[in-house]
Short mmCIF file of C-alpha atoms in Angstrom, two decimals:
data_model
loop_
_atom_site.label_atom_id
_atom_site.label_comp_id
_atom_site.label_asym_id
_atom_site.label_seq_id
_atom_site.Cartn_x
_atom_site.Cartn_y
_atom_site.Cartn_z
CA UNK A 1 -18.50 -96.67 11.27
CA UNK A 2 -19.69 -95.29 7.88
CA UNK A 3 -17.07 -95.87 4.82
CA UNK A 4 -18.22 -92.93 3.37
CA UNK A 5 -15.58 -90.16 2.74
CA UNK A 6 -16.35 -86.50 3.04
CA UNK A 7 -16.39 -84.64 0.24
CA UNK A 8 -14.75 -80.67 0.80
CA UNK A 9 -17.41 -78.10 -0.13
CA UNK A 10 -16.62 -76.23 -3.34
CA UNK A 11 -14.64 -72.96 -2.81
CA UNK A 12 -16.39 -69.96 -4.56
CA UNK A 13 -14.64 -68.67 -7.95
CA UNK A 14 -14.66 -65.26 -7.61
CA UNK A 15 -14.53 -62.90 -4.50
CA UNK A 16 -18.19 -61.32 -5.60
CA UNK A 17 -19.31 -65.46 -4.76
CA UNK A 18 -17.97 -65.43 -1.42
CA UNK A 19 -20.34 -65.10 1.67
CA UNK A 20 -19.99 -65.88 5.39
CA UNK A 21 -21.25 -69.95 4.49
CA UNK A 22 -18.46 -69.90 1.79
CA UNK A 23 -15.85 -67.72 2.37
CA UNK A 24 -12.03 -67.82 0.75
CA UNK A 25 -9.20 -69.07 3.25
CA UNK A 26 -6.50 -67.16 3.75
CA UNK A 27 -4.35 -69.29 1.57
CA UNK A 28 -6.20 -68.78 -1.73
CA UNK A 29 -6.78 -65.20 -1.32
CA UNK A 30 -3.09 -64.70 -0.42
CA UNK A 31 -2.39 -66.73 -3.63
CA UNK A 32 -4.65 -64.53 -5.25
CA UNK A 33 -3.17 -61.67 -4.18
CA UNK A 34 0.44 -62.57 -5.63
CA UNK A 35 -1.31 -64.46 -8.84
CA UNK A 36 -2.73 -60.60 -9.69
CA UNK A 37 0.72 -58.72 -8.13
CA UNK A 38 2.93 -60.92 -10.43
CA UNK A 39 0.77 -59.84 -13.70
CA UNK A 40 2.26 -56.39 -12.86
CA UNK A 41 4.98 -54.79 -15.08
CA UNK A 42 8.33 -53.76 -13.72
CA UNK A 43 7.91 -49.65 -13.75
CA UNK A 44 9.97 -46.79 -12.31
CA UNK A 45 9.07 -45.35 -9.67
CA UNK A 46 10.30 -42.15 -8.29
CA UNK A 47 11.03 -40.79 -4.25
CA UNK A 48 13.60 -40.42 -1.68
CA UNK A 49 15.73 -42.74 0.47
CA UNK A 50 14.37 -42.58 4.20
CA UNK A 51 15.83 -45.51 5.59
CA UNK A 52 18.98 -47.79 4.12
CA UNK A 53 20.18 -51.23 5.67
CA UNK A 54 22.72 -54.10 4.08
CA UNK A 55 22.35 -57.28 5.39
CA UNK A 56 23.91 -60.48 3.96
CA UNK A 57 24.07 -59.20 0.30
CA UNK A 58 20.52 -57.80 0.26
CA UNK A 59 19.75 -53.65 0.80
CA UNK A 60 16.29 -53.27 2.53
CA UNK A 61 15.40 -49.81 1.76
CA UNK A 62 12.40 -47.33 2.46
CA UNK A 63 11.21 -45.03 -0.36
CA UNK A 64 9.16 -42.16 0.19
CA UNK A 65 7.16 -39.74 -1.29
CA UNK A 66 8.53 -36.48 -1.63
CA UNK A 67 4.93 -34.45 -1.28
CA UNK A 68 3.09 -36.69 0.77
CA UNK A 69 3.62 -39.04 3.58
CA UNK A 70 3.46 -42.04 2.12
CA UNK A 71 6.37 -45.04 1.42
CA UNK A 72 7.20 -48.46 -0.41
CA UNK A 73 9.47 -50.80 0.60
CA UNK A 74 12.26 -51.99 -1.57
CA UNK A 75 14.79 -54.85 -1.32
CA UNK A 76 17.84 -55.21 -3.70
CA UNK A 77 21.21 -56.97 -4.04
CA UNK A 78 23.53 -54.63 -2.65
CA UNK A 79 25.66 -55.05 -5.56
CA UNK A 80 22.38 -52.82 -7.43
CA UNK A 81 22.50 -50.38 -4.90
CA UNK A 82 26.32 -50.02 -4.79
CA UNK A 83 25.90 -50.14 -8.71
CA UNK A 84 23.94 -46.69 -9.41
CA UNK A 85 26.29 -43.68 -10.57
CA UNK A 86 26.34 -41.43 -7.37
CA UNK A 87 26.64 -44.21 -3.61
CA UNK A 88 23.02 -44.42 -2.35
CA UNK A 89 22.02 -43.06 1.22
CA UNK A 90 19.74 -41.88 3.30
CA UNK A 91 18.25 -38.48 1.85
CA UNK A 92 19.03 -39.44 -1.63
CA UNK A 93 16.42 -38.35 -4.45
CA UNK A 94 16.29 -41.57 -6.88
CA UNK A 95 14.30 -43.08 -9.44
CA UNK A 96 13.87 -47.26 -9.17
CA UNK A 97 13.43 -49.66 -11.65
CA UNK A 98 11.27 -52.43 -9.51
CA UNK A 99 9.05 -55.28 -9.81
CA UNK A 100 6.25 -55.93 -7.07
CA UNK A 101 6.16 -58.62 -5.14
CA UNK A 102 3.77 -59.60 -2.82
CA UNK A 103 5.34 -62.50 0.12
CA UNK A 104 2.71 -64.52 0.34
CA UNK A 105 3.60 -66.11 3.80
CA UNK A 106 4.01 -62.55 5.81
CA UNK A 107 1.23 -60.88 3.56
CA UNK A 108 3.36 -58.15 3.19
CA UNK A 109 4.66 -56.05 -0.19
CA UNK A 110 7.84 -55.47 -1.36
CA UNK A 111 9.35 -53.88 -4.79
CA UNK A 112 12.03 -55.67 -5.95
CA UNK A 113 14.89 -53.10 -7.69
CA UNK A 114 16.66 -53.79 -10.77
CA UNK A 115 18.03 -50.78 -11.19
CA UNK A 116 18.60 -47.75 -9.26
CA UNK A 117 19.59 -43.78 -10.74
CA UNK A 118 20.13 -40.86 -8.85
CA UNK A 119 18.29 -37.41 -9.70
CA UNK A 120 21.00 -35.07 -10.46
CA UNK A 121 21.20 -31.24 -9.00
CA UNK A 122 20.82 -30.18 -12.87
CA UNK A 123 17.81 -31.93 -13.16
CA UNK A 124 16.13 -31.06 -9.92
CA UNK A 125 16.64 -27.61 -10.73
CA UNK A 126 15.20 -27.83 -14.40
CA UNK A 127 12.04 -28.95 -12.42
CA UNK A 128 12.08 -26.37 -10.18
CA UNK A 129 12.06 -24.08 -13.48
CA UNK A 130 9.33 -26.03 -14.93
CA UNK A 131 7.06 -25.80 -11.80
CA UNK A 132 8.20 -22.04 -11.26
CA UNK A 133 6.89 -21.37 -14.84
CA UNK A 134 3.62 -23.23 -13.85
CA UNK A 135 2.73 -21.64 -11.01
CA UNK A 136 3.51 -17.67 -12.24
CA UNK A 137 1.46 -18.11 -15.56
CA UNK A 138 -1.36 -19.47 -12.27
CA UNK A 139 -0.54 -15.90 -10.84
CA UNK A 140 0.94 -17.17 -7.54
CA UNK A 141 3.90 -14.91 -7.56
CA UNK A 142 2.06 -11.98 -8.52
CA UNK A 143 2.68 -8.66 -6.60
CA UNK A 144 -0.79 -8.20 -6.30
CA UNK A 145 -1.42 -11.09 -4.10
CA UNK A 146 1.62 -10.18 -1.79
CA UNK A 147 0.21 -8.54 1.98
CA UNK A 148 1.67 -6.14 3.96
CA UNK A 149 2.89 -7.12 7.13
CA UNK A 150 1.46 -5.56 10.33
CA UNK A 151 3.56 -3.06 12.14
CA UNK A 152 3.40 -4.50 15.18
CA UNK A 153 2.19 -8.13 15.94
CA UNK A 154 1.12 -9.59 19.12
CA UNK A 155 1.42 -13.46 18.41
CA UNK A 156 4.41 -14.45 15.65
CA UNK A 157 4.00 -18.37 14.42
CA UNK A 158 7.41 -19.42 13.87
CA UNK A 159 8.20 -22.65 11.51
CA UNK A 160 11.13 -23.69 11.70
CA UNK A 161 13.80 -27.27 12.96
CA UNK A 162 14.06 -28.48 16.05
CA UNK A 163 16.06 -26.62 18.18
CA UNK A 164 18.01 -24.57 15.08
CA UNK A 165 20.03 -21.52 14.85
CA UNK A 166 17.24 -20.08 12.85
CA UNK A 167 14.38 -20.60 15.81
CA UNK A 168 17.47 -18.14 18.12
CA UNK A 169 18.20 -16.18 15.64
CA UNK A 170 14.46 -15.37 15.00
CA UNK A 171 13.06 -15.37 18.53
CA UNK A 172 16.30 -13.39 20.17
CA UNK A 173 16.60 -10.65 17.76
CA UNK A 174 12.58 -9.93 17.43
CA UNK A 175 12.58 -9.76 21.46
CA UNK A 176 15.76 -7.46 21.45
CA UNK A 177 13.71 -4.90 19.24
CA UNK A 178 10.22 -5.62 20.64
CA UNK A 179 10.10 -7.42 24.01
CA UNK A 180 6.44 -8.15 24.48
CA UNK A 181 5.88 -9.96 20.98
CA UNK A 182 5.30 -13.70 22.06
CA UNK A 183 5.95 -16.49 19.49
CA UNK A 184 3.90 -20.09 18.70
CA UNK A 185 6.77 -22.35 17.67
CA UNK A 186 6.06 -25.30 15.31
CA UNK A 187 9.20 -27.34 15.29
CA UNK A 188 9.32 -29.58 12.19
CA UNK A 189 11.59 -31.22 10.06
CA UNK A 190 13.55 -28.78 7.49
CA UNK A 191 15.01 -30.99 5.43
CA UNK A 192 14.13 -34.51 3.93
CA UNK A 193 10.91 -36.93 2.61
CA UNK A 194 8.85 -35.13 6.20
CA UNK A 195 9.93 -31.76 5.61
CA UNK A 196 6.82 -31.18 2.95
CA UNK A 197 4.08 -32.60 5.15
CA UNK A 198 5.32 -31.08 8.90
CA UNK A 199 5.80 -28.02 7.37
CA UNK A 200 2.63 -27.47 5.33
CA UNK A 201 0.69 -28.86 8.28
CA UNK A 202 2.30 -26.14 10.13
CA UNK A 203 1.39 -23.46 7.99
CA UNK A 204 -2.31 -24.87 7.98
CA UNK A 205 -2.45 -24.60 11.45
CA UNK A 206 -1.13 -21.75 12.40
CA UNK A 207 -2.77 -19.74 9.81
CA UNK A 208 -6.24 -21.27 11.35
CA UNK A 209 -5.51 -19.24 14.32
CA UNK A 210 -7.14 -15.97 14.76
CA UNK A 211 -4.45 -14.80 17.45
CA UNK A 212 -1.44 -15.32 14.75
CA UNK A 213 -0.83 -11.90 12.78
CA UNK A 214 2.10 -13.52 10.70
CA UNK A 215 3.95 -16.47 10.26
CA UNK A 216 7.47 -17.26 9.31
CA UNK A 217 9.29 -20.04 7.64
CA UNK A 218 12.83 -19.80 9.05
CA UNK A 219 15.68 -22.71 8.14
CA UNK A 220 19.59 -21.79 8.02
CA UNK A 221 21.41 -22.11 4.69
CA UNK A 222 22.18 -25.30 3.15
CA UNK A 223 22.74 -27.23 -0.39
CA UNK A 224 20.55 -27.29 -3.28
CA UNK A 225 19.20 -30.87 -2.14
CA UNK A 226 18.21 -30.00 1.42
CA UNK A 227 16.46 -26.55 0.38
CA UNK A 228 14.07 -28.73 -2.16
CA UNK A 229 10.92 -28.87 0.03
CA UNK A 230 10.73 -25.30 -0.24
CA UNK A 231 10.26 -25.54 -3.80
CA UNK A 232 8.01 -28.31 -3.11
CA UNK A 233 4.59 -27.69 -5.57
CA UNK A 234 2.01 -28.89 -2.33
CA UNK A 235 4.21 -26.53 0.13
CA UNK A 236 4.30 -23.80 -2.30
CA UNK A 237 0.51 -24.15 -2.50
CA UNK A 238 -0.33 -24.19 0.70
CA UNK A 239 1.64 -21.37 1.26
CA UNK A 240 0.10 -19.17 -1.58
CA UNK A 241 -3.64 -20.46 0.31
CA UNK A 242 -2.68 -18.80 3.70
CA UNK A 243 -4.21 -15.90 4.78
CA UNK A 244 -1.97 -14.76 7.42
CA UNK A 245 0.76 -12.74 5.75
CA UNK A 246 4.05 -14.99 5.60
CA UNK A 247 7.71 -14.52 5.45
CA UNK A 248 10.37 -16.80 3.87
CA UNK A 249 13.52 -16.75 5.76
CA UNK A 250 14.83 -19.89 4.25
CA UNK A 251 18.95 -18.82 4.47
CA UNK A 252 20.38 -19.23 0.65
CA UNK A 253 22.65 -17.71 -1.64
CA UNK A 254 21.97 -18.51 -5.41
CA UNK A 255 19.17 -20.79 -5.80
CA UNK A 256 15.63 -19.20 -4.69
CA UNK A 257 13.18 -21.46 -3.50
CA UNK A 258 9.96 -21.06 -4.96
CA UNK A 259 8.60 -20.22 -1.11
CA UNK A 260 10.34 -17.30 -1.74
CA UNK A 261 8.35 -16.25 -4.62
CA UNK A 262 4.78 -16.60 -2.96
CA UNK A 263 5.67 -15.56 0.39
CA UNK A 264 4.12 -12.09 1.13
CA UNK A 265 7.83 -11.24 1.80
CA UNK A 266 11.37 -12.82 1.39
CA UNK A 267 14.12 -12.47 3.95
CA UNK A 268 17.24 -13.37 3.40
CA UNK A 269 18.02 -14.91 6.64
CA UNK A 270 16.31 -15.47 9.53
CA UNK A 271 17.70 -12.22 11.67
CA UNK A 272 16.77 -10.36 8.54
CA UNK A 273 12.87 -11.70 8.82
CA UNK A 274 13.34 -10.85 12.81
CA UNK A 275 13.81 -7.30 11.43
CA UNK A 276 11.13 -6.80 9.44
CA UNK A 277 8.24 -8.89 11.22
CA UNK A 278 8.76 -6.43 14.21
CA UNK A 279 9.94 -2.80 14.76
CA UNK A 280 12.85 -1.50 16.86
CA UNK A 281 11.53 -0.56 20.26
CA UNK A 282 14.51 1.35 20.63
CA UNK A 283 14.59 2.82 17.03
CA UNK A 284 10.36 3.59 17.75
CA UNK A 285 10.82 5.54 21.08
CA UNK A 286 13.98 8.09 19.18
CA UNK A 287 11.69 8.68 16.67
CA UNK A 288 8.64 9.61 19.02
CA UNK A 289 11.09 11.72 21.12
CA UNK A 290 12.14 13.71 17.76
CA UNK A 291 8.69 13.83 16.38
CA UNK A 292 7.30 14.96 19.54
CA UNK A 293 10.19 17.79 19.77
CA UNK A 294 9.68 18.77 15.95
CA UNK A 295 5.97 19.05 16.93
CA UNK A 296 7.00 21.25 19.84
CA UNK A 297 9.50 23.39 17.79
CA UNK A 298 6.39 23.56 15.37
CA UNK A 299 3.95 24.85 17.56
CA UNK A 300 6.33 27.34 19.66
CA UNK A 301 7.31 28.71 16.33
CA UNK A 302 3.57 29.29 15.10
CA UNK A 303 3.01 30.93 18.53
CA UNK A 304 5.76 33.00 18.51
CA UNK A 305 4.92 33.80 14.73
CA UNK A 306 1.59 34.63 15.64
CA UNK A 307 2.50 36.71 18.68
CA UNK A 308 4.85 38.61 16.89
CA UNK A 309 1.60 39.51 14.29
CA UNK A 310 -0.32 40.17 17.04
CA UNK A 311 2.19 42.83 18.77
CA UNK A 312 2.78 44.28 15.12
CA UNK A 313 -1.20 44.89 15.48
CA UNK A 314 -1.38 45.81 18.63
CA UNK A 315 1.61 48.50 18.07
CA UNK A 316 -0.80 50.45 15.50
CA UNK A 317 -2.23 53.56 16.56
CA UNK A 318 -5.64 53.00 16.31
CA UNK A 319 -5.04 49.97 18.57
CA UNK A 320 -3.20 51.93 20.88
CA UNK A 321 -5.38 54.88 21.00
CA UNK A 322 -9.10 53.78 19.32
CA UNK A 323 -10.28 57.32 18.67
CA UNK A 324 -7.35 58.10 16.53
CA UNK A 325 -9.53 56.99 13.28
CA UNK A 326 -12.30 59.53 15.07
CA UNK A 327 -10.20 62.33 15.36
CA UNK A 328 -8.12 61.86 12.08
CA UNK A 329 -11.01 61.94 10.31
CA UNK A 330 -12.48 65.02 12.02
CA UNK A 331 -9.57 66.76 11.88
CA UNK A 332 -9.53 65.67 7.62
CA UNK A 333 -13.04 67.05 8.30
CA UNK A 334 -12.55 70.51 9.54
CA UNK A 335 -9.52 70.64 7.38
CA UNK A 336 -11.40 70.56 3.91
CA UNK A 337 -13.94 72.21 5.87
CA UNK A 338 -11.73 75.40 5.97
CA UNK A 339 -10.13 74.56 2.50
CA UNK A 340 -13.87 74.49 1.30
CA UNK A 341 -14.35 78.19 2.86
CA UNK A 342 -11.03 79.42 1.99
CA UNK A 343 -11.81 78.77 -2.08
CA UNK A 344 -15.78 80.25 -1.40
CA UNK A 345 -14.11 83.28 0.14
CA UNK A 346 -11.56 83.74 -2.24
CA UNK A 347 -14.17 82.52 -5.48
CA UNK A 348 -17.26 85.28 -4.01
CA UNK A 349 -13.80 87.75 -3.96
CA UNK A 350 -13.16 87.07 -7.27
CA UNK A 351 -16.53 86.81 -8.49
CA UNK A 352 -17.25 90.52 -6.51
CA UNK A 353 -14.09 92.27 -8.14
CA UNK A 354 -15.98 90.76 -11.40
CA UNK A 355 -19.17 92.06 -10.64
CA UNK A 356 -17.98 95.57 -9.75
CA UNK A 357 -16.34 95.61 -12.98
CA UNK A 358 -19.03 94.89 -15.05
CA UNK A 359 -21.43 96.67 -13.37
CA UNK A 360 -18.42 99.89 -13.96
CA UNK A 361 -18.82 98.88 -17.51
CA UNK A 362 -22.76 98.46 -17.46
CA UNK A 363 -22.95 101.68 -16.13
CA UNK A 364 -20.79 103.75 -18.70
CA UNK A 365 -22.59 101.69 -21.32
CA UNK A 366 -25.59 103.47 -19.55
CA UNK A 367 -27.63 106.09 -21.16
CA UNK A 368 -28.49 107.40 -17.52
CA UNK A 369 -24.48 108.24 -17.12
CA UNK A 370 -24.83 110.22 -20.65
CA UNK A 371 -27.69 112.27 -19.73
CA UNK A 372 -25.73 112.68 -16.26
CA UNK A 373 -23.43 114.47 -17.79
CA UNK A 374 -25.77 116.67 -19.54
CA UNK A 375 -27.20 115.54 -22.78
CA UNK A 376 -30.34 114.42 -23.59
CA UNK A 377 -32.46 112.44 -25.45
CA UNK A 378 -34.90 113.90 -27.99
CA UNK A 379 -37.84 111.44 -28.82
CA UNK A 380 -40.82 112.20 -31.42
CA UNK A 381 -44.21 111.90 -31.32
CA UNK A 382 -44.14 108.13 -31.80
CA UNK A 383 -41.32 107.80 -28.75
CA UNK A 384 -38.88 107.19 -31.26
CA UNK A 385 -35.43 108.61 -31.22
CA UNK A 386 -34.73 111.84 -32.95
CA UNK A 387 -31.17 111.71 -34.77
CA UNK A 388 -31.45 114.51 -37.50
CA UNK A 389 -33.56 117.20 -38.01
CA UNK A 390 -34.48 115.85 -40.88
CA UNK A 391 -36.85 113.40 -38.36
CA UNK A 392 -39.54 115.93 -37.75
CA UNK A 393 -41.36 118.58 -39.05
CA UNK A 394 -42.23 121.99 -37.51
CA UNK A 395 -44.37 121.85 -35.26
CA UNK A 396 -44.53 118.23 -33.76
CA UNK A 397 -44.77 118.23 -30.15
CA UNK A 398 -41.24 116.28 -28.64
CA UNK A 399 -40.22 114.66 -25.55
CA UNK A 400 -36.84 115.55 -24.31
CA UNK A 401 -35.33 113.20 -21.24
CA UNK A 402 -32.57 114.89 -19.71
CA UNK A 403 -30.97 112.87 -16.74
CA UNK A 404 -33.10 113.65 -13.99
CA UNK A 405 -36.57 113.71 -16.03
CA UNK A 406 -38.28 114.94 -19.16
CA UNK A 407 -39.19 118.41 -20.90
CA UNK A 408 -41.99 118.84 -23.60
CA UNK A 409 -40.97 120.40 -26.10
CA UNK A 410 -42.51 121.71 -29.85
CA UNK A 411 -40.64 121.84 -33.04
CA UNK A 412 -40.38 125.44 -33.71
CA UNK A 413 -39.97 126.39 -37.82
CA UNK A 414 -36.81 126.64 -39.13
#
């Protein structure tokens, strides 16, 4: 036998040295791991109790996080736990002082707490104020973005617990008013460190579906504490992202969850979203039935109006008789016609008895009517008109017209 000793081959330094010839055991990366772990400062670290157990003096806890689904684990003396202001349990927003620790023998890691506070109601509502004030100066709650919901839906996608009042209060009193509307149920945890992740992967999903006209959040009243994942910033998001109009019917008195605000519409309880997602089949046949007879009334009226017109026209004489407008107007016709001859008659009359007169005027205005009564009418030589003897001389030759001729005549001397 040799009495030489084997010497171990030299362990790389750093992981970047290791290959599959020299690679780290498990032991010296494990000590690694804790070497680098320990280096870490204590910091607080803020989530939700999920899971509490005491055992021996030591609290083994789960901490979540209260958007996504992720946890820690934390261990404690359950004098710490027992120590914070308001009792620890299971649901119960807190913030941890811890110190990670990483066992080297399981592999595993743990926070160690030093020191554990509760997140008062006070201050998980100023948050919610914060975050509100956030997300309205984004424009999330704005009026604009809100969509009407459709009259009358064939598919409803209904979010809402596992076999709660608000699933039968939704489902029953949309099927009372509207039989044939058909739901697709996602039941998922309302309340707690899953509520944010169930329910926003609801949403998703259901709005991905082309057959889904609307979608509605429904969860009965409760405290402050169990109505937080509605005011949840990644819920609230992923609500504001859907396309599919949605209604909040998250039951509550005071304090609004910010769902409320981005929903297209807010109920205030489920029945009430049951209402409004789908009309009254009832309530929708009454008002056919009186808009049909108000149509009817309508249209019998306009007839009858019309018919009454139409009898008023047809009562008119030159609709009962069409050559009354023919024989009114000859009868207009030969009644000016004899007017017309009446006044020519009476006007040649008049214009006659005129005539006569002035002819009975002409005529004694006549020299013929002088000379008919015997005188006569002594013209000289020249044919002019003897008025004094003092017009001719002895001798001239005269004309004398007496009314039924003329006589020559000479001027004999004085």
């Amino acid at each position: 036998m040799s009495d030489e000793t084997t010497v171990p081959a030299r362990l790389p330094e750093k992981a970047l040295d290791t290959s599959p010839e020299h690679p780290w055991p498990v032991r010296l990366l494990a000590g690694k791991i804790a070497a680098y772990v320990d280096r870490m400062a204590p910091v607080w670290v803020e989530g939700q109790v999920v899971q509490l157990n005491r055992r021996a003096g030591i609290s083994f806890l789960t901490l979540r996080d209260t958007d996504l689904d992720q946890s820690l684990s934390v261990s404690a003396p359950t004098r710490t736990v027992d120590a914070a202001a308001v009792p620890l349990a299971e649901g119960s927003h807190v913030v941890v002082h811890a110190k990670a620790q990483y066992w080297v023998k399981r592999g595993t890691l743990q926070m160690q707490a030093r020191e554990f506070r509760t997140v008062g109601v006070g201050e998980l509502l100023a948050r919610i104020e914060a975050l509100r004030r956030v997300l309205a100066d984004e424009g999330l709650f704005d009026a604009s973005r809100k969509r009407p919901l459709p009259f009358l839906p064939s598919v409803v996608g209904l979010v809402c617990g596992r076999g709660s009042k608000a699933e039968h209060d939704v489902v029953v009193n949309a099927q009372a008013r509207w039989p044939q509307v058909r739901f697709e149920t996602r039941e998922v945890a309302v309340q707690g460190a899953d509520a944010v992740p169930q329910v926003s992967a609801a949403i998703e999903e259901l709005d991905a579906r082309p057959d889904v006209d609307v979608i509605v959040v429904a969860r009965g009243g409760g405290a402050v504490e169990d109505l937080l994942p509605f005011s949840n910033e990644r819920l609230v998001r992923v609500a504001a992202a859907c396309r599919t109009p949605l209604v909040s019917a998250i039951g509550h008195e005071t304090d609004a969850p910010l769902l409320d605000l981005v929903a297209d519409y807010r109920a205030s309880t489920p029945t009430d979203a049951a209402k409004r997602i789908v009309p009254d089949v009832a309530e929708e046949r009454r008002g056919l039935r009186q808009a049909s007879a108000r149509m009817r009334s309508a249209v019998v009226s306009r007839v009858e109006r019309e018919q009454h017109g139409l009898d008023q026209v047809r009562s008119r004489p030159v609709l009962a008789d069409p050559t009354t407008i023919v024989t009114t107007r000859e009868r207009d016709l030969v009644t000016g016609l004899h007017r017309a001859r009446q006044a020519l008659d009476h006007r040649l009359l008049r214009a006659a008895g005129d005539v006569g007169r002035l002819e009975a005027q002409v005529r004694a205005l006549s020299p013929a009517s002088v000379l008919d009564r015997g005188y006569a009418v002594v013209q000289g030589p020249d044919g002019a008109v003897v008025r004094s003897p003092d017009d001719v001389a002895p001798g001239q030759a005269l004309r004398v017209r007496v009314a039924h001729g003329e006589l020559a005549a000479t001027v004999a001397s004085p």
